mmCIF file of C-alpha atoms and ligand atoms in Angstrom:
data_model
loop_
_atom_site.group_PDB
_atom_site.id
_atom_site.type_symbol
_atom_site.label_atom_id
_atom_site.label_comp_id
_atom_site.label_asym_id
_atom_site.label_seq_id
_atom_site.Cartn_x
_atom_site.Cartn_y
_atom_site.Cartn_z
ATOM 1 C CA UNK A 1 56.977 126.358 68.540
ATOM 2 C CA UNK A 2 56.147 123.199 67.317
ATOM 3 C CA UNK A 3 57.347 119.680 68.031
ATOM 4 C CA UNK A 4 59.263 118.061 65.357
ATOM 5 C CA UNK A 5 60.790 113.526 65.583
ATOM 6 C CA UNK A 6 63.854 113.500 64.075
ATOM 7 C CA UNK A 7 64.656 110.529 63.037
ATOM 8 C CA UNK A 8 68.894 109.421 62.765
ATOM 9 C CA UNK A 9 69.164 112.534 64.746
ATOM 10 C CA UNK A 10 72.391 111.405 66.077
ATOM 11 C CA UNK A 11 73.756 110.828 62.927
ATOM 12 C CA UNK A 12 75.935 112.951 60.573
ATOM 13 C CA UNK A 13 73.034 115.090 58.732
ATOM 14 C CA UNK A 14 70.813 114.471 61.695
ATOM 15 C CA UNK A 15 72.531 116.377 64.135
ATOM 16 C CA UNK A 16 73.434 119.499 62.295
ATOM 17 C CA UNK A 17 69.571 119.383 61.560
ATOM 18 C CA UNK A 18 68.705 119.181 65.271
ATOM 19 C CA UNK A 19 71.263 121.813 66.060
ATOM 20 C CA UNK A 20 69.501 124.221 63.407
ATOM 21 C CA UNK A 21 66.325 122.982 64.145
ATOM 22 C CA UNK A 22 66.782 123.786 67.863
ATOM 23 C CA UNK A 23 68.235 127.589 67.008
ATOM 24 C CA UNK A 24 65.271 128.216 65.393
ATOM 25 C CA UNK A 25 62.870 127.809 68.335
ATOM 26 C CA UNK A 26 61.800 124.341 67.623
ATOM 27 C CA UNK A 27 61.411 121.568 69.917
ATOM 28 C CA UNK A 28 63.158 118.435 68.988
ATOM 29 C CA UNK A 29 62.341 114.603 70.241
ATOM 30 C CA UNK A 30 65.006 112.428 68.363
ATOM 31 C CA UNK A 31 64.747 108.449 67.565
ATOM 32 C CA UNK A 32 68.069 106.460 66.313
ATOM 33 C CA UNK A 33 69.154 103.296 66.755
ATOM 34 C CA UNK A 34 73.084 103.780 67.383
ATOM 35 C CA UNK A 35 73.962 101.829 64.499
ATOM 36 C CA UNK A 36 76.442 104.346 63.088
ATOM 37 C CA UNK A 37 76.359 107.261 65.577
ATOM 38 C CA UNK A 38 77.250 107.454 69.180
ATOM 39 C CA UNK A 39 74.960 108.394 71.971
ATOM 40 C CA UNK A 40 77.594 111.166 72.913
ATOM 41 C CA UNK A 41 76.422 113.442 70.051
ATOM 42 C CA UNK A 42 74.115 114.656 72.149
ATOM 43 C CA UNK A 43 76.729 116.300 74.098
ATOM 44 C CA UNK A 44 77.587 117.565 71.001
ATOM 45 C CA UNK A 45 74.216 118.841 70.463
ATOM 46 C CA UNK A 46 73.361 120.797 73.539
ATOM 47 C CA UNK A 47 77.149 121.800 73.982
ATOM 48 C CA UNK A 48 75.916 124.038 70.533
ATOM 49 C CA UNK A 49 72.787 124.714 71.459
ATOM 50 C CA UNK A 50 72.171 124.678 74.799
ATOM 51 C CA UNK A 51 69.533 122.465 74.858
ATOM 52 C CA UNK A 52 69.786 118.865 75.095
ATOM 53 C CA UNK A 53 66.834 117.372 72.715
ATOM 54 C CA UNK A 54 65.020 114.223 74.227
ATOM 55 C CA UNK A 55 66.153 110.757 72.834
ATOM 56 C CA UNK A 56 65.032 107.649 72.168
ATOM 57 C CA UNK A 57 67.045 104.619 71.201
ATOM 58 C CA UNK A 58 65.149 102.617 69.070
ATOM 59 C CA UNK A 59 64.381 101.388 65.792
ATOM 60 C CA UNK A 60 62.128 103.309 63.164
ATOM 61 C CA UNK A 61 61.394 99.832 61.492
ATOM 62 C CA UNK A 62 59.438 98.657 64.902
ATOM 63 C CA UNK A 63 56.078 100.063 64.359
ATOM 64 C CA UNK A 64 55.053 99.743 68.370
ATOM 65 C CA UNK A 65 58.368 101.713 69.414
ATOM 66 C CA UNK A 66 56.916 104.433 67.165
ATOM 67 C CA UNK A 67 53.962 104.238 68.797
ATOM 68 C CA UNK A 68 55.339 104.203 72.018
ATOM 69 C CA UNK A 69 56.999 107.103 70.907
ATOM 70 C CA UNK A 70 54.119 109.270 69.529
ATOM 71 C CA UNK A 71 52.111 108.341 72.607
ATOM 72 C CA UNK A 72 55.057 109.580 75.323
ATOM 73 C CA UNK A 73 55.397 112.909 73.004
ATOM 74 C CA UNK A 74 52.289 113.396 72.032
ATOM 75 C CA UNK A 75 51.841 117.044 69.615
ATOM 76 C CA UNK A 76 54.824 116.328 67.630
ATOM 77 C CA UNK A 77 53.627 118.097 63.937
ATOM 78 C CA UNK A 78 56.168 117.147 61.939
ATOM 79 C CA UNK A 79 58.914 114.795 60.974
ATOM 80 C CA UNK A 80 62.435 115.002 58.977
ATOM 81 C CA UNK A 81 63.503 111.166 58.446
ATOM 82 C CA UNK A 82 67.440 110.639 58.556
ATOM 83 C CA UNK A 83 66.690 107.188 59.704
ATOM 84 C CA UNK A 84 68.684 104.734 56.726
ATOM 85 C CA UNK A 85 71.557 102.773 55.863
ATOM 86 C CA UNK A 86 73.881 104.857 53.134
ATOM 87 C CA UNK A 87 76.455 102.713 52.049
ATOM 88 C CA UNK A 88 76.048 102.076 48.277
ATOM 89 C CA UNK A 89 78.671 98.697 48.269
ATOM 90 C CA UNK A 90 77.262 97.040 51.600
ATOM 91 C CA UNK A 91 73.474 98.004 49.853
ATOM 92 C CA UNK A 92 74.740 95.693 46.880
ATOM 93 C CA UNK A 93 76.334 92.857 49.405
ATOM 94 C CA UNK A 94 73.148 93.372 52.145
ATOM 95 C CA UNK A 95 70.193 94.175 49.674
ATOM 96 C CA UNK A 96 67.167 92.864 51.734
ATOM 97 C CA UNK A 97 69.107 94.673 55.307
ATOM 98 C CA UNK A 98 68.743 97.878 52.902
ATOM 99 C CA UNK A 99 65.298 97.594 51.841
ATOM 100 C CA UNK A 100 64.437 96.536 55.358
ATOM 101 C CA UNK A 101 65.798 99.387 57.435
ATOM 102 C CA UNK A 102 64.610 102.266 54.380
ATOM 103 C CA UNK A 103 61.131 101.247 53.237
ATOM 104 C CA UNK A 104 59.763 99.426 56.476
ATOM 105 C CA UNK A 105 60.989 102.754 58.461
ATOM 106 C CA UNK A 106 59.205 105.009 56.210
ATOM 107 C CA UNK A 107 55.688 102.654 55.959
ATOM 108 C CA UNK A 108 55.846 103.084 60.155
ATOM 109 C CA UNK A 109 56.216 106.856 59.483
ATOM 110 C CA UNK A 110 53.558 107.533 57.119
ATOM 111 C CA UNK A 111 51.132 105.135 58.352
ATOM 112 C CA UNK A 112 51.116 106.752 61.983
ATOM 113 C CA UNK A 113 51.469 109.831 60.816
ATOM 114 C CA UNK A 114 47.301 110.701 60.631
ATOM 115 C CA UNK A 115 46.915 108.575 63.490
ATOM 116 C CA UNK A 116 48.478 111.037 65.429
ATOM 117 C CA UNK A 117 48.008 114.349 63.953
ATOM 118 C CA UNK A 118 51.554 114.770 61.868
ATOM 119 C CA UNK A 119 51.211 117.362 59.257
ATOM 120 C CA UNK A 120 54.408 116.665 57.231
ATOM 121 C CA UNK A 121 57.178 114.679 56.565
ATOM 122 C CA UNK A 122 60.683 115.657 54.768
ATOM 123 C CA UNK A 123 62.353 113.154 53.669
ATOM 124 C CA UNK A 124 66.272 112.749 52.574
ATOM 125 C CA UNK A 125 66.169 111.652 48.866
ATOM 126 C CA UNK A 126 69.561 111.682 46.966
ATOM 127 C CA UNK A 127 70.759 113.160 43.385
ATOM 128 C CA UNK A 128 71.525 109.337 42.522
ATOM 129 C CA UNK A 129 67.962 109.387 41.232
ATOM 130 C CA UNK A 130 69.098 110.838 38.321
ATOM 131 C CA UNK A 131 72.082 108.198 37.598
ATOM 132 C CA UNK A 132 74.199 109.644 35.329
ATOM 133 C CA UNK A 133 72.745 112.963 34.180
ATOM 134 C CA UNK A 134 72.106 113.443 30.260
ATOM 135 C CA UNK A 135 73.121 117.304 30.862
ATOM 136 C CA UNK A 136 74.341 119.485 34.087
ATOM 137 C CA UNK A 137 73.714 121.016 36.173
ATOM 138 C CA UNK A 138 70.541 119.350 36.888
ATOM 139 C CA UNK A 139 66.723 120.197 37.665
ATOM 140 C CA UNK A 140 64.413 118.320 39.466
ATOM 141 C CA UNK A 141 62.219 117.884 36.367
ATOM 142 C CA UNK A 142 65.280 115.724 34.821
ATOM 143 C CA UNK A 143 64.303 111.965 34.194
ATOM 144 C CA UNK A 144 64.798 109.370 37.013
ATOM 145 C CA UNK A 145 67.088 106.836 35.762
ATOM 146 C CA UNK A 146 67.533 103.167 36.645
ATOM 147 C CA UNK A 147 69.047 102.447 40.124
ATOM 148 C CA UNK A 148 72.672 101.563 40.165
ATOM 149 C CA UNK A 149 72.443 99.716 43.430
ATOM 150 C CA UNK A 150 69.815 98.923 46.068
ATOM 151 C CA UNK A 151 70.799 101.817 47.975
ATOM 152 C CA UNK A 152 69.884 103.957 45.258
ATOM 153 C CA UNK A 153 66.701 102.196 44.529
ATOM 154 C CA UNK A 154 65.523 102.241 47.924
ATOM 155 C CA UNK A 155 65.156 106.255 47.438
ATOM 156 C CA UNK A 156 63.707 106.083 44.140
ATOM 157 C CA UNK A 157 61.003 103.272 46.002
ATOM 158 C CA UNK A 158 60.723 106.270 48.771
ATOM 159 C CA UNK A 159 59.980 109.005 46.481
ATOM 160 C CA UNK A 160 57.176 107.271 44.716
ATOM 161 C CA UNK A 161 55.856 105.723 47.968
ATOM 162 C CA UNK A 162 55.411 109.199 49.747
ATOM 163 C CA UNK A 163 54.254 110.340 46.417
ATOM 164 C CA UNK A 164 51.712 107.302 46.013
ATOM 165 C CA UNK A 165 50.454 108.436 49.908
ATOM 166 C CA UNK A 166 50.212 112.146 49.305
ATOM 167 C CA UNK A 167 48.524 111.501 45.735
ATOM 168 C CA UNK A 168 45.829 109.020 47.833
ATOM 169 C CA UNK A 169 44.487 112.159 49.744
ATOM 170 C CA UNK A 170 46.532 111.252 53.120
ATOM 171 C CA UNK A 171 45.916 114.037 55.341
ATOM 172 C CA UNK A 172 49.620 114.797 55.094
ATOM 173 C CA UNK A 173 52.561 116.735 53.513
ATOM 174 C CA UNK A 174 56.183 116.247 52.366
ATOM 175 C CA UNK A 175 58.612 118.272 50.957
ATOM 176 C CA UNK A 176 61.487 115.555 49.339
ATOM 177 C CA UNK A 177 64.954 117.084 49.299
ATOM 178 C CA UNK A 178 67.722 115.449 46.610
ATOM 179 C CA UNK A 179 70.903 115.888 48.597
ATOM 180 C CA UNK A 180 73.898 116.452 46.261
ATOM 181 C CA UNK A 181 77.824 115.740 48.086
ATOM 182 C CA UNK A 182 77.127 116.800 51.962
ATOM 183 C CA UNK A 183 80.531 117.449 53.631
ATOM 184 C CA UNK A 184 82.187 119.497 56.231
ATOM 185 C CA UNK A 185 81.230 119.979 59.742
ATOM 186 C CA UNK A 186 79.780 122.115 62.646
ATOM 187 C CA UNK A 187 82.056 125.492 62.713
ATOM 188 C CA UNK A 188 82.261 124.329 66.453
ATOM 189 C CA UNK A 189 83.535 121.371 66.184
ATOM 190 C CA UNK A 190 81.250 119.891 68.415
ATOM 191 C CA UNK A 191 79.530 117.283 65.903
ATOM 192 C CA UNK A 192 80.145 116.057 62.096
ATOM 193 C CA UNK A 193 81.197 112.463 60.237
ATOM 194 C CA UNK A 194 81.740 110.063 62.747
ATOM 195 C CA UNK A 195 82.410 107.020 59.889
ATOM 196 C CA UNK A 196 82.747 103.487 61.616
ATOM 197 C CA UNK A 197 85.521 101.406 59.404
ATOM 198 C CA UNK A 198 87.772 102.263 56.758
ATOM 199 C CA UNK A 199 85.620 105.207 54.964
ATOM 200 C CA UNK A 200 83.975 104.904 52.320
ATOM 201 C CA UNK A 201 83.327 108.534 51.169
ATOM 202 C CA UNK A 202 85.673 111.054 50.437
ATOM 203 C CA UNK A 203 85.763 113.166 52.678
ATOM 204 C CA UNK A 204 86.630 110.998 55.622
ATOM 205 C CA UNK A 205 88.927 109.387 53.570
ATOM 206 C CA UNK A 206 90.630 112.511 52.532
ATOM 207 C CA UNK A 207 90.650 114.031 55.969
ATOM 208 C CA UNK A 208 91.878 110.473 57.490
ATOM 209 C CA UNK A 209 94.632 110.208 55.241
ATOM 210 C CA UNK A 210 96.092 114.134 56.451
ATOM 211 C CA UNK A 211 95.851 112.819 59.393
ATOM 212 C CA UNK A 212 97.922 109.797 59.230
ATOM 213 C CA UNK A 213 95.332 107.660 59.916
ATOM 214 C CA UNK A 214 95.741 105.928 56.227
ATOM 215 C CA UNK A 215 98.801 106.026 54.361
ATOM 216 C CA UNK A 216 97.255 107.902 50.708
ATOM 217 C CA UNK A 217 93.852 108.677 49.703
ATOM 218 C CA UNK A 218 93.177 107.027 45.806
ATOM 219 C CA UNK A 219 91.448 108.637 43.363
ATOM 220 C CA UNK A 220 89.117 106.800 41.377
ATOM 221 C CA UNK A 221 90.145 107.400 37.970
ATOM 222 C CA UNK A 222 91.351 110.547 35.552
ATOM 223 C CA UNK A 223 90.473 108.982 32.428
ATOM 224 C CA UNK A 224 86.914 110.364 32.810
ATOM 225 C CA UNK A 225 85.707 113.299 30.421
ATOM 226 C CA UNK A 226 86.165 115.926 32.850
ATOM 227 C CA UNK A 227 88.694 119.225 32.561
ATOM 228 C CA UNK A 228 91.254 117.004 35.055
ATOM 229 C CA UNK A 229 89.708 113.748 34.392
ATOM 230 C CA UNK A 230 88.511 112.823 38.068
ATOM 231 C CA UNK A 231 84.943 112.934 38.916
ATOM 232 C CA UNK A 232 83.065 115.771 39.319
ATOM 233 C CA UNK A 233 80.387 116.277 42.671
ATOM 234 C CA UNK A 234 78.285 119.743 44.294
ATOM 235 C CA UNK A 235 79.520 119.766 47.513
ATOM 236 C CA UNK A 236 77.301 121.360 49.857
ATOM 237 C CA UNK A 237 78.297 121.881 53.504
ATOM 238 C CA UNK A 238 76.528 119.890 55.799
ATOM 239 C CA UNK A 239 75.331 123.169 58.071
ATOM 240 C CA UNK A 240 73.814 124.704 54.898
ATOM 241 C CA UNK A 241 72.246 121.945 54.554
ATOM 242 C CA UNK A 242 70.745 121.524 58.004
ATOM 243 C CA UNK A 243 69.299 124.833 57.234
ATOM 244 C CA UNK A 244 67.335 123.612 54.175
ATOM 245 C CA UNK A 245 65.843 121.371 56.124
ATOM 246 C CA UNK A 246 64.353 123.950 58.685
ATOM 247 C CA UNK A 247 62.956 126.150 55.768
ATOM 248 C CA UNK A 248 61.248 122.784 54.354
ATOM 249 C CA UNK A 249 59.542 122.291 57.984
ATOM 250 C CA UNK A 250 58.104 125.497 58.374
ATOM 251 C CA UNK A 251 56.950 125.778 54.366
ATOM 252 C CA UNK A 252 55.181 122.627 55.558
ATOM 253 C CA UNK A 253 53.338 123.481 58.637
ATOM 254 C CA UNK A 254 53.045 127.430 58.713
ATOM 255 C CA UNK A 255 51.036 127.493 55.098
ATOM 256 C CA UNK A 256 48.196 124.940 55.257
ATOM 257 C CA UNK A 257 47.246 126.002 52.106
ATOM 258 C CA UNK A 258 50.497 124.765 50.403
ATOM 259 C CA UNK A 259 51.418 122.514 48.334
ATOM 260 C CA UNK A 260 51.012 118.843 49.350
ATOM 261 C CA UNK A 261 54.397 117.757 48.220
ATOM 262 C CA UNK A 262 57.182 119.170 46.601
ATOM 263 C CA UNK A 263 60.911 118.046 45.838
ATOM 264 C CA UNK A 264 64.119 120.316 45.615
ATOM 265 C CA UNK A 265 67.407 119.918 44.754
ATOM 266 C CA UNK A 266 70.146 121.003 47.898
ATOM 267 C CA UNK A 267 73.388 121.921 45.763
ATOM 268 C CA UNK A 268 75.065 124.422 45.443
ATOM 269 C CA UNK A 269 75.397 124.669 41.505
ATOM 270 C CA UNK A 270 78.605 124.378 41.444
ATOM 271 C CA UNK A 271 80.702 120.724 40.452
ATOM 272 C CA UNK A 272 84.138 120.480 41.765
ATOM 273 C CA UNK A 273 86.354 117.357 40.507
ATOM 274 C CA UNK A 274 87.806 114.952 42.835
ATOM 275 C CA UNK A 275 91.676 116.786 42.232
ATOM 276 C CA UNK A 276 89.816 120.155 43.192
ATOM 277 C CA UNK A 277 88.434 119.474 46.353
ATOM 278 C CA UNK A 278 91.512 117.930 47.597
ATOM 279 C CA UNK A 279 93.549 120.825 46.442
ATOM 280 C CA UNK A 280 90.985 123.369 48.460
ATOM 281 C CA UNK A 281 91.498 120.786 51.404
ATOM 282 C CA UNK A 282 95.718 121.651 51.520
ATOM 283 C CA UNK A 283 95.021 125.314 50.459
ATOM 284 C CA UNK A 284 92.520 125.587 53.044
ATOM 285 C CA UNK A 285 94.206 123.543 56.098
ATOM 286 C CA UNK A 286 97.694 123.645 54.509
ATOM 287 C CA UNK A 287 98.109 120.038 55.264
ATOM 288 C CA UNK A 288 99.493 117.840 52.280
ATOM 289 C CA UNK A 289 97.158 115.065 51.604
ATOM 290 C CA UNK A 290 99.206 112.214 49.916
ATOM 291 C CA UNK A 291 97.625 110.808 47.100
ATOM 292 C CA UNK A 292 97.838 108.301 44.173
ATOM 293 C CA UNK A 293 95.742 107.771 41.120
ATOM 294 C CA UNK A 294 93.793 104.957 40.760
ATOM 295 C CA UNK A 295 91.163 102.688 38.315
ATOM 296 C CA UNK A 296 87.843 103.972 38.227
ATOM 297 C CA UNK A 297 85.547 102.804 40.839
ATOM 298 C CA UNK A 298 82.936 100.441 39.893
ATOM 299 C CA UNK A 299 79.699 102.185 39.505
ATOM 300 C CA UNK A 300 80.800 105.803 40.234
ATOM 301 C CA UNK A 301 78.859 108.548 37.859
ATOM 302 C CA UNK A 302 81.611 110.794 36.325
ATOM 303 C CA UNK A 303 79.994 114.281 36.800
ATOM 304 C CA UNK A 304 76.850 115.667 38.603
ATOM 305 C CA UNK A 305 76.013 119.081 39.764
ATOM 306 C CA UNK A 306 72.944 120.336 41.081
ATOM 307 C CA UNK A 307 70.401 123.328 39.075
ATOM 308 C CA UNK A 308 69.777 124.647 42.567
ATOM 309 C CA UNK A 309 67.443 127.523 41.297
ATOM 310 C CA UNK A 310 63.684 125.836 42.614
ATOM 311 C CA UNK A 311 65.065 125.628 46.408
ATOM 312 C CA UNK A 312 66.637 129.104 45.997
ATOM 313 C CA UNK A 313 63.325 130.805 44.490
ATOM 314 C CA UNK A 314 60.590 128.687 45.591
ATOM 315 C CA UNK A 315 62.660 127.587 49.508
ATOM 316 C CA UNK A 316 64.404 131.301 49.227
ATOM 317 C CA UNK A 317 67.202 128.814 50.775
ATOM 318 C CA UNK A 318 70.732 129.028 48.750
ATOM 319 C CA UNK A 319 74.022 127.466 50.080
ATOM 320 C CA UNK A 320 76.130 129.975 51.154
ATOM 321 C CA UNK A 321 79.194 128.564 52.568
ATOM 322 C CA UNK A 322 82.557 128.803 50.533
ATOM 323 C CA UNK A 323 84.378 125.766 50.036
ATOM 324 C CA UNK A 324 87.595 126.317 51.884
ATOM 325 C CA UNK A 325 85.449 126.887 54.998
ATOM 326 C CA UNK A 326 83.973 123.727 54.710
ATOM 327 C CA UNK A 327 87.391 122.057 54.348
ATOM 328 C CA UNK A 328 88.510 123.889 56.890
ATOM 329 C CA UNK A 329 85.694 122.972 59.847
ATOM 330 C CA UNK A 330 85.943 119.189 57.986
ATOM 331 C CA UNK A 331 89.702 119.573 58.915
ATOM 332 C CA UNK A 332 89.017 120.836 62.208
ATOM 333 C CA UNK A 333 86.440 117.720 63.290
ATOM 334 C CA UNK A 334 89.143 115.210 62.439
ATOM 335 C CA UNK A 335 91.429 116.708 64.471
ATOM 336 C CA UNK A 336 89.124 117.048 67.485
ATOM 337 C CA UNK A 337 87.804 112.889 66.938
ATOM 338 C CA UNK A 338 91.803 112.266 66.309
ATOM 339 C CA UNK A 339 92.441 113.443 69.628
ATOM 340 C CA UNK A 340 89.920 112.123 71.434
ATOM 341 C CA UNK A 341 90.483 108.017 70.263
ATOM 342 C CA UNK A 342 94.297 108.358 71.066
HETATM 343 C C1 UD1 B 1 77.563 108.172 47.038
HETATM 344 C C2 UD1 B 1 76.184 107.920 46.463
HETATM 345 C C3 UD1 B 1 75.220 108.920 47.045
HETATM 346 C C4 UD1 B 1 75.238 108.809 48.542
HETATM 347 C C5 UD1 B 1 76.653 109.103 49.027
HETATM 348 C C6 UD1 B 1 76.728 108.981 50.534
HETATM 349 C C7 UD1 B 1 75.848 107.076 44.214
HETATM 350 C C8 UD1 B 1 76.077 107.314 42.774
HETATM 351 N N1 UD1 B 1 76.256 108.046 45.013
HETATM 352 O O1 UD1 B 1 78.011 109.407 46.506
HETATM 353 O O2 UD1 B 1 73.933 108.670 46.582
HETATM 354 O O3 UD1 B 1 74.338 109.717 49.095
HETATM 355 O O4 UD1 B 1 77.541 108.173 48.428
HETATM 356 O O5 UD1 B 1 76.927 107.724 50.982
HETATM 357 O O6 UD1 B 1 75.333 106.085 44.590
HETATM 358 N N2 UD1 B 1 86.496 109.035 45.682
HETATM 359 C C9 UD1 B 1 87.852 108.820 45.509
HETATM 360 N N3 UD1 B 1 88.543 108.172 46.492
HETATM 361 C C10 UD1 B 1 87.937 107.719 47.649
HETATM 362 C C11 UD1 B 1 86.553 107.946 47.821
HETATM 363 C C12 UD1 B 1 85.855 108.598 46.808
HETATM 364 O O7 UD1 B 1 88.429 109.217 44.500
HETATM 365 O O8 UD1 B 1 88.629 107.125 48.485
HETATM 366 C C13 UD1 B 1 85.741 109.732 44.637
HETATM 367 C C14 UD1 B 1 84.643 108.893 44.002
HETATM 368 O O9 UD1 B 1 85.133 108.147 42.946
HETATM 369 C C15 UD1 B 1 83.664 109.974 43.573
HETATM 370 C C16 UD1 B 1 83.863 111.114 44.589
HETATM 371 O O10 UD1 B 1 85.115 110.846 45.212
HETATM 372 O O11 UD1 B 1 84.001 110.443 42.320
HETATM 373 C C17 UD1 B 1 82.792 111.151 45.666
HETATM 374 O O12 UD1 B 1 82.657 109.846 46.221
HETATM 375 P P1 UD1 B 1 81.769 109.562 47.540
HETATM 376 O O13 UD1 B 1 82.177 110.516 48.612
HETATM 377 O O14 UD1 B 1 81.851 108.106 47.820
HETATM 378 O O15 UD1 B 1 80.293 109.960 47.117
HETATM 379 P P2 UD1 B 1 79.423 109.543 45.841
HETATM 380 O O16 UD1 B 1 79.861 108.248 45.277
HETATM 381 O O17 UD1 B 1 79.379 110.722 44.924
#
């Protein structure tokens, strides 16, 4: 089976990839730099799957590590690039850090990429390309909007840039996948969010707070048009995910006929508000999660839900775990870090 760099393969979306990746008879060399995951993922990893994927620590923005790296592996065919800075507040406070670590990492990519014989590339684009949606759920032939923050910008930049490449007559492929709300964790509770700081998302947030880690969990705002006036998100589970992004690879390298590039929505067509998901959470886990309301955070989008139908026809991929589950393994991974940094 073929050899496939994943990049941020230690961190959150990364390693569930890896872990699917490996299961399905790939070979995986990963390349992160550390600087939000932990090296002991990999434990993780081959605790799962029995196989502990080679690593390299270094930095996708360093053209000669890649290099390096395509020389010591050589036959690697394709690439799924985790490698980028998420937060959307520190992308406003750190804007050049941001379009540093996203675009420079994905030049190195493409440009080495015929050098050394790399059929395709997927890459992890984000439904924030469609800012606040004129109608939902959403299709990927829906207008891209203008970026709310640099985070957001640096994937619109992305899309058109491997776009741009592919449209040049590179020798190369890419499939583009818009994640919607990723959350949850493994089922084993070997890997899943491992957020450095106070959280940001809410998820970690939520699951923190049942924990006693923070005191309450705030919601931003129920003054928006919604049925319970908090925001509405798709939550996807992170493993069903992972699994998108193994159907992507091998649409990519097993018909060389296909498509050069293509872009899918990963949802799961369903929105839940922000009072929804925390209610599955305690129905799930039946842990209270103490909560206030509170303003609106700056910036937010008040409802977005993916039209999932082109990744379920076209991918024959569809997102199949139920919510609860997801709240439940979520629950389950807190637990297990919990224990570990008492
Ligand atoms: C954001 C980004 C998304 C990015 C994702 C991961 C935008 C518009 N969205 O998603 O592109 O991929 O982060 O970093 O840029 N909430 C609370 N209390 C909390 C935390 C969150 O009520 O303590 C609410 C938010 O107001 C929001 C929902 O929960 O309505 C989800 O928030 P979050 O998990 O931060 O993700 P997004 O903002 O949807």
């Amino acid at each position: 089976m073929a050899k496939i760099l994943v990049t941020g393969g230690t961190g959150y979306i990364g390693s569930h990839t890896v872990v699917e990746l490996q299961q399905a008879g790939y070979e995986v060399v990963i390349i992160d730099n550390l600087s939000n995951s932990n090296i002991n993922v990999l434990d993780g990893i081959e605790r799962i799957s029995g196989i502990r994927p080679d690593f390299i620590e270094g930095d996708v923005t360093d053209i000669e590590t890649l290099r390096k790296l395509f020389k010591a592996h050589p036959g690697i065919k394709g690439i799924i690039n985790f490698a980028a800075s998420k937060a959307v507040n520190e992308s406003v406070q750190k804007p050049l850090l941001y379009y540093r670590n996203n675009l420079v990492s994905l030049l190195n990519l493409l440009e080495l990429m015929p050098e050394f014989g790399v059929e395709g590339i997927v890459f992890s684009s984000s439904c924030t390309v469609y800012g606040e949606p004129d109608r939902n759920p959403i299709d990927e032939s829906a207008p891209i909007k203008v970026a709310t923050s640099p985070y957001g910008n640096t994937k619109q930049i992305s899309e058109e840039i491997i776009t741009d490449t592919i449209y040049s007559g590179a020798p190369i492929k890419s499939i583009i996948l818009r994640y919607f709300n990723p959350v949850g964790a493994h089922p084993s509770a070997e890997i899943g969010e491992l957020p450095l700081g106070v959280p940001q998302n809410l998820i970690p947030y939520l699951t923190q707070t049942a924990a006693g880690i923070r005191k309450e969990l705030t919601v931003f705002g129920n003054d928006y048009n919604t049925p319970d006036g908090s925001c509405i998100r798709d939550f996807i589970d992170v493993t069903d995910l992972a699994k998108a992004h193994v159907i992507a690879m091998r649409r990519m390298l097993d018909n060389p006929d296909g498509d050069k590039l293509e872009i899918f929505n990963l949802g799961t067509g369903r929105g839940l508000s922000v009072l929804e998901l925390i209610e599955s959470f305690e129905r799930a886990t039946g842990v209270k999660v103490p909560h206030k309301i509170g303003p609106r955070r700056e910036g937010d989008i008040e409802k977005i839900w993916a039209e999932p139908s082109k990744a379920n026809n076209v991918l024959g991929w569809k997102a199949e775990m139920d919510i609860d589950d997801t709240m439940r393994n979520a629950w389950r991974w807190q637990q297990k870090i919990a224990a570990k940094t008492k």
